[in-house]
PDB file of C-alpha atoms in Angstrom:
ATOM      1  CA  MET X   1     134.172  91.057 104.498  1.00  0.00           C
ATOM      2  CA  ALA X   2     132.043  90.484 107.596  1.00  0.00           C
ATOM      3  CA  LYS X   3     133.923  89.802 110.796  1.00  0.00           C
ATOM      4  CA  PRO X   4     133.322  86.573 112.688  1.00  0.00           C
ATOM      5  CA  ASN X   5     130.116  86.430 114.663  1.00  0.00           C
ATOM      6  CA  VAL X   6     131.690  87.776 117.836  1.00  0.00           C
ATOM      7  CA  VAL X   7     129.622  90.847 118.391  1.00  0.00           C
ATOM      8  CA  THR X   8     127.589  91.738 121.418  1.00  0.00           C
ATOM      9  CA  LYS X   9     123.953  92.685 121.419  1.00  0.00           C
ATOM     10  CA  GLN X  10     124.986  96.117 122.685  1.00  0.00           C
ATOM     11  CA  GLU X  11     127.323  96.591 119.711  1.00  0.00           C
ATOM     12  CA  LEU X  12     124.457  95.711 117.369  1.00  0.00           C
ATOM     13  CA  LEU X  13     122.217  98.212 119.154  1.00  0.00           C
ATOM     14  CA  GLN X  14     124.889 100.883 118.672  1.00  0.00           C
ATOM     15  CA  ALA X  15     125.066  99.997 114.970  1.00  0.00           C
ATOM     16  CA  ALA X  16     121.267 100.215 114.777  1.00  0.00           C
ATOM     17  CA  GLN X  17     121.354 103.629 116.424  1.00  0.00           C
ATOM     18  CA  MET X  18     123.906 104.828 113.842  1.00  0.00           C
ATOM     19  CA  CYS X  19     121.752 103.427 111.022  1.00  0.00           C
ATOM     20  CA  LEU X  20     118.733 105.264 112.376  1.00  0.00           C
ATOM     21  CA  ALA X  21     120.658 108.516 112.541  1.00  0.00           C
ATOM     22  CA  GLU X  22     121.992 108.106 108.997  1.00  0.00           C
ATOM     23  CA  LYS X  23     119.098 106.419 107.175  1.00  0.00           C
ATOM     24  CA  GLY X  24     115.963 106.998 109.235  1.00  0.00           C
ATOM     25  CA  ILE X  25     113.586 104.389 110.602  1.00  0.00           C
ATOM     26  CA  GLU X  26     112.138 103.293 107.263  1.00  0.00           C
ATOM     27  CA  LYS X  27     115.533 102.366 105.756  1.00  0.00           C
ATOM     28  CA  THR X  28     116.953 100.793 108.905  1.00  0.00           C
ATOM     29  CA  THR X  29     116.711  97.068 108.250  1.00  0.00           C
ATOM     30  CA  LEU X  30     118.345  94.043 109.852  1.00  0.00           C
ATOM     31  CA  LYS X  31     120.602  93.893 106.769  1.00  0.00           C
ATOM     32  CA  ALA X  32     121.557  97.577 107.146  1.00  0.00           C
ATOM     33  CA  VAL X  33     122.431  96.960 110.806  1.00  0.00           C
ATOM     34  CA  ALA X  34     124.505  93.914 109.813  1.00  0.00           C
ATOM     35  CA  ASP X  35     126.347  95.983 107.216  1.00  0.00           C
ATOM     36  CA  LYS X  36     126.979  98.800 109.716  1.00  0.00           C
ATOM     37  CA  ALA X  37     128.273  96.316 112.336  1.00  0.00           C
ATOM     38  CA  ASN X  38     130.274  94.464 109.655  1.00  0.00           C
ATOM     39  CA  VAL X  39     128.701  91.117 110.548  1.00  0.00           C
ATOM     40  CA  SER X  40     126.482  88.669 108.724  1.00  0.00           C
ATOM     41  CA  GLN X  41     122.743  89.226 108.588  1.00  0.00           C
ATOM     42  CA  GLY X  42     122.379  85.892 110.401  1.00  0.00           C
ATOM     43  CA  THR X  43     124.246  87.329 113.391  1.00  0.00           C
ATOM     44  CA  VAL X  44     121.757  90.180 113.657  1.00  0.00           C
ATOM     45  CA  PHE X  45     118.891  87.726 113.150  1.00  0.00           C
ATOM     46  CA  TYR X  46     120.285  85.574 115.987  1.00  0.00           C
ATOM     47  CA  HIS X  47     119.878  88.507 118.406  1.00  0.00           C
ATOM     48  CA  PHE X  48     116.785  90.143 116.859  1.00  0.00           C
ATOM     49  CA  ARG X  49     114.264  88.024 114.955  1.00  0.00           C
ATOM     50  CA  THR X  50     112.445  91.040 113.504  1.00  0.00           C
ATOM     51  CA  LYS X  51     112.945  94.738 112.935  1.00  0.00           C
ATOM     52  CA  GLU X  52     110.206  95.357 115.513  1.00  0.00           C
ATOM     53  CA  GLN X  53     112.145  93.373 118.130  1.00  0.00           C
ATOM     54  CA  LEU X  54     115.301  95.320 117.273  1.00  0.00           C
ATOM     55  CA  MET X  55     113.422  98.622 117.648  1.00  0.00           C
ATOM     56  CA  LEU X  56     111.980  97.544 121.007  1.00  0.00           C
ATOM     57  CA  GLU X  57     115.414  96.515 122.251  1.00  0.00           C
ATOM     58  CA  LEU X  58     116.804  99.848 121.086  1.00  0.00           C
ATOM     59  CA  VAL X  59     114.034 101.795 122.841  1.00  0.00           C
ATOM     60  CA  GLN X  60     114.677  99.761 126.008  1.00  0.00           C
ATOM     61  CA  SER X  61     118.405 100.435 125.759  1.00  0.00           C
ATOM     62  CA  LEU X  62     117.870 104.186 125.264  1.00  0.00           C
ATOM     63  CA  CYS X  63     115.381 104.346 128.155  1.00  0.00           C
ATOM     64  CA  ASP X  64     117.697 102.379 130.438  1.00  0.00           C
ATOM     65  CA  SER X  65     120.692 104.599 129.704  1.00  0.00           C
ATOM     66  CA  SER X  66     118.578 107.723 130.206  1.00  0.00           C
ATOM     67  CA  TRP X  67     117.295 106.536 133.586  1.00  0.00           C
ATOM     68  CA  GLN X  68     120.745 105.351 134.659  1.00  0.00           C
ATOM     69  CA  ALA X  69     122.171 108.789 133.900  1.00  0.00           C
ATOM     70  CA  LEU X  70     119.452 110.413 136.017  1.00  0.00           C
ATOM     71  CA  GLN X  71     119.959 107.968 138.879  1.00  0.00           C
ATOM     72  CA  THR X  72     123.742 108.464 138.785  1.00  0.00           C
ATOM     73  CA  SER X  73     123.264 112.202 139.121  1.00  0.00           C
ATOM     74  CA  ARG X  74     120.708 111.691 141.908  1.00  0.00           C
ATOM     75  CA  GLY X  75     117.887 112.539 139.525  1.00  0.00           C
ATOM     76  CA  SER X  76     115.740 115.510 140.345  1.00  0.00           C
ATOM     77  CA  VAL X  77     112.655 116.961 138.723  1.00  0.00           C
ATOM     78  CA  GLU X  78     114.840 119.595 137.090  1.00  0.00           C
ATOM     79  CA  GLU X  79     117.230 116.987 135.662  1.00  0.00           C
ATOM     80  CA  ALA X  80     114.333 114.827 134.450  1.00  0.00           C
ATOM     81  CA  LEU X  81     112.764 117.828 132.720  1.00  0.00           C
ATOM     82  CA  GLU X  82     116.086 118.862 131.188  1.00  0.00           C
ATOM     83  CA  ALA X  83     116.674 115.326 129.856  1.00  0.00           C
ATOM     84  CA  ALA X  84     113.142 115.272 128.416  1.00  0.00           C
ATOM     85  CA  LYS X  85     113.676 118.702 126.866  1.00  0.00           C
ATOM     86  CA  GLU X  86     116.913 117.558 125.190  1.00  0.00           C
ATOM     87  CA  ARG X  87     115.077 114.642 123.534  1.00  0.00           C
ATOM     88  CA  CYS X  88     112.027 116.743 122.612  1.00  0.00           C
ATOM     89  CA  ASP X  89     112.596 117.899 119.041  1.00  0.00           C
ATOM     90  CA  TYR X  90     111.062 117.806 115.568  1.00  0.00           C
ATOM     91  CA  ASN X  91     113.924 115.547 114.436  1.00  0.00           C
ATOM     92  CA  SER X  92     114.169 113.457 117.613  1.00  0.00           C
ATOM     93  CA  ALA X  93     115.370 110.005 116.600  1.00  0.00           C
ATOM     94  CA  TYR X  94     114.593 108.798 120.137  1.00  0.00           C
ATOM     95  CA  HIS X  95     110.926 109.779 120.069  1.00  0.00           C
ATOM     96  CA  ARG X  96     110.411 108.782 116.420  1.00  0.00           C
ATOM     97  CA  LEU X  97     111.788 105.370 117.348  1.00  0.00           C
ATOM     98  CA  PHE X  98     109.692 105.173 120.509  1.00  0.00           C
ATOM     99  CA  PHE X  99     106.401 106.164 118.887  1.00  0.00           C
ATOM    100  CA  THR X 100     107.040 104.058 115.770  1.00  0.00           C
ATOM    101  CA  SER X 101     107.737 101.061 118.008  1.00  0.00           C
ATOM    102  CA  LEU X 102     104.654 101.882 120.012  1.00  0.00           C
ATOM    103  CA  ALA X 103     102.442 101.977 116.915  1.00  0.00           C
ATOM    104  CA  ALA X 104     103.944  98.770 115.512  1.00  0.00           C
ATOM    105  CA  SER X 105     103.590  97.032 118.869  1.00  0.00           C
ATOM    106  CA  LEU X 106      99.899  97.666 119.363  1.00  0.00           C
ATOM    107  CA  SER X 107      99.062  94.597 117.251  1.00  0.00           C
ATOM    108  CA  LEU X 108     101.743  92.345 118.786  1.00  0.00           C
ATOM    109  CA  LYS X 109     100.848  91.397 122.359  1.00  0.00           C
ATOM    110  CA  PRO X 110     104.387  90.510 123.560  1.00  0.00           C
ATOM    111  CA  ASN X 111     105.774  93.788 122.220  1.00  0.00           C
ATOM    112  CA  ARG X 112     102.789  95.723 123.566  1.00  0.00           C
ATOM    113  CA  ASP X 113     103.306  94.156 126.986  1.00  0.00           C
ATOM    114  CA  ARG X 114     107.009  94.985 126.924  1.00  0.00           C
ATOM    115  CA  LEU X 115     106.418  98.648 126.024  1.00  0.00           C
ATOM    116  CA  GLY X 116     103.726  98.793 128.692  1.00  0.00           C
ATOM    117  CA  ALA X 117     106.216  97.476 131.244  1.00  0.00           C
ATOM    118  CA  MET X 118     108.761 100.113 130.164  1.00  0.00           C
ATOM    119  CA  ILE X 119     106.205 102.890 130.608  1.00  0.00           C
ATOM    120  CA  ARG X 120     105.168 101.525 134.024  1.00  0.00           C
ATOM    121  CA  GLN X 121     108.846 101.491 135.020  1.00  0.00           C
ATOM    122  CA  GLU X 122     109.176 105.140 133.952  1.00  0.00           C
ATOM    123  CA  ASN X 123     106.035 106.013 135.927  1.00  0.00           C
ATOM    124  CA  VAL X 124     107.472 104.406 139.056  1.00  0.00           C
ATOM    125  CA  TYR X 125     110.790 106.181 138.642  1.00  0.00           C
ATOM    126  CA  LEU X 126     109.093 109.546 138.124  1.00  0.00           C
ATOM    127  CA  SER X 127     106.942 108.912 141.212  1.00  0.00           C
ATOM    128  CA  GLU X 128     110.131 108.280 143.194  1.00  0.00           C
ATOM    129  CA  VAL X 129     111.752 111.464 141.862  1.00  0.00           C
ATOM    130  CA  LEU X 130     108.690 113.485 142.843  1.00  0.00           C
ATOM    131  CA  ALA X 131     108.436 111.803 146.251  1.00  0.00           C
ATOM    132  CA  ALA X 132     112.079 112.679 146.927  1.00  0.00           C
ATOM    133  CA  ARG X 133     111.288 116.291 146.038  1.00  0.00           C
ATOM    134  CA  TRP X 134     107.952 116.656 147.785  1.00  0.00           C
ATOM    135  CA  GLY X 135     107.966 114.009 150.504  1.00  0.00           C
ATOM    136  CA  MET X 136     104.253 113.551 149.983  1.00  0.00           C
ATOM    137  CA  SER X 137     101.719 114.621 147.420  1.00  0.00           C
ATOM    138  CA  PRO X 138     100.984 118.356 147.585  1.00  0.00           C
ATOM    139  CA  ILE X 139      97.367 117.541 146.678  1.00  0.00           C
ATOM    140  CA  ARG X 140      95.789 114.921 148.945  1.00  0.00           C
ATOM    141  CA  GLN X 141      93.492 113.575 146.225  1.00  0.00           C
ATOM    142  CA  ILE X 142      96.423 112.748 143.905  1.00  0.00           C
ATOM    143  CA  SER X 143      98.683 109.850 144.903  1.00  0.00           C
ATOM    144  CA  MET X 144     102.409 109.912 144.210  1.00  0.00           C
ATOM    145  CA  GLU X 145     101.841 106.999 141.820  1.00  0.00           C
ATOM    146  CA  HIS X 146      99.396 109.119 139.839  1.00  0.00           C
ATOM    147  CA  TRP X 147     101.772 112.104 139.841  1.00  0.00           C
ATOM    148  CA  GLY X 148     104.368 109.899 138.107  1.00  0.00           C
ATOM    149  CA  ILE X 149     101.836 108.775 135.504  1.00  0.00           C
ATOM    150  CA  LEU X 150     100.677 112.355 134.906  1.00  0.00           C
ATOM    151  CA  MET X 151     104.229 113.676 134.533  1.00  0.00           C
ATOM    152  CA  ASN X 152     105.160 110.889 132.112  1.00  0.00           C
ATOM    153  CA  ALA X 153     102.014 111.466 130.022  1.00  0.00           C
ATOM    154  CA  LEU X 154     102.638 115.205 129.961  1.00  0.00           C
ATOM    155  CA  ILE X 155     106.226 114.792 128.772  1.00  0.00           C
ATOM    156  CA  ASP X 156     105.271 112.177 126.160  1.00  0.00           C
ATOM    157  CA  GLY X 157     102.488 114.471 124.939  1.00  0.00           C
ATOM    158  CA  LEU X 158     104.967 117.317 124.534  1.00  0.00           C
ATOM    159  CA  ALA X 159     107.248 114.970 122.578  1.00  0.00           C
ATOM    160  CA  VAL X 160     104.398 114.147 120.172  1.00  0.00           C
ATOM    161  CA  GLN X 161     103.705 117.837 119.628  1.00  0.00           C
ATOM    162  CA  ALA X 162     107.393 118.551 118.992  1.00  0.00           C
ATOM    163  CA  LEU X 163     107.593 115.689 116.466  1.00  0.00           C
ATOM    164  CA  LEU X 164     104.629 117.091 114.550  1.00  0.00           C
ATOM    165  CA  ASP X 165     105.374 120.804 114.729  1.00  0.00           C
ATOM    166  CA  GLU X 166     108.686 122.191 113.536  1.00  0.00           C
ATOM    167  CA  GLU X 167     107.777 125.495 115.212  1.00  0.00           C
ATOM    168  CA  PHE X 168     107.076 123.892 118.616  1.00  0.00           C
ATOM    169  CA  PRO X 169     108.238 126.406 121.302  1.00  0.00           C
ATOM    170  CA  LYS X 170     110.232 123.822 123.253  1.00  0.00           C
ATOM    171  CA  ASP X 171     112.194 126.203 125.496  1.00  0.00           C
ATOM    172  CA  ALA X 172     109.161 128.257 126.507  1.00  0.00           C
ATOM    173  CA  VAL X 173     107.001 125.177 127.106  1.00  0.00           C
ATOM    174  CA  PHE X 174     109.607 123.444 129.258  1.00  0.00           C
ATOM    175  CA  ASP X 175     110.153 126.682 131.206  1.00  0.00           C
ATOM    176  CA  ALA X 176     106.395 126.779 131.802  1.00  0.00           C
ATOM    177  CA  LEU X 177     106.450 123.135 132.895  1.00  0.00           C
ATOM    178  CA  GLN X 178     109.265 123.887 135.342  1.00  0.00           C
ATOM    179  CA  HIS X 179     107.228 126.801 136.751  1.00  0.00           C
ATOM    180  CA  LEU X 180     104.230 124.493 137.127  1.00  0.00           C
ATOM    181  CA  PHE X 181     106.260 121.989 139.148  1.00  0.00           C
ATOM    182  CA  ASP X 182     107.791 124.787 141.216  1.00  0.00           C
ATOM    183  CA  TYR X 183     104.294 126.088 141.934  1.00  0.00           C
ATOM    184  CA  ILE X 184     103.029 122.640 142.901  1.00  0.00           C
ATOM    185  CA  SER X 185     106.141 122.113 145.004  1.00  0.00           C
ATOM    186  CA  SER X 186     105.469 125.302 146.928  1.00  0.00           C
ATOM    187  CA  GLY X 187     102.300 123.693 148.277  1.00  0.00           C
ATOM    188  CA  VAL X 188     100.196 126.725 147.322  1.00  0.00           C
ATOM    189  CA  ASP X 189      97.567 124.471 145.806  1.00  0.00           C
ATOM    190  CA  SER X 190      97.393 121.876 148.601  1.00  0.00           C
TER     191      SER X 190
END
């Protein structure tokens, strides 16, 4: 029997995350989340009107916890790359969720705007991480803001490749990416 409707949004997001891990994105429904959280479907509907909204909230929650962990540990380029590497995998639930939400959101302006805001927030954070490392851009023609955008796009592009290629050489590619940032950091190319 479902428990009374005293469940937090965060608890529902945790139930959704478990559903995703067990059932995959396609079979994760508002009803499946309600069953996993042992609440009525109406309770889930109260917090999330659609599966797309639930997925967006879950992506936001995952992004927020990832950035909070980096900020708590005084995030560095190395820590940001390591966190990205850990999520970069053929079976990555995080990136499957993110890119599925992204695709579904392209036709829904509020969702599209929200994902766009999340990506802009990541860009700003990455710019701050790089500024803390470098002080200023090692290449005058590239602003720190643009470095953050480039790093975010590079990492997201690697995630797409890993999702599509079971043989993706994740360790070697992230080692190469670390060497690239070390090289840029050395100021050799400025």
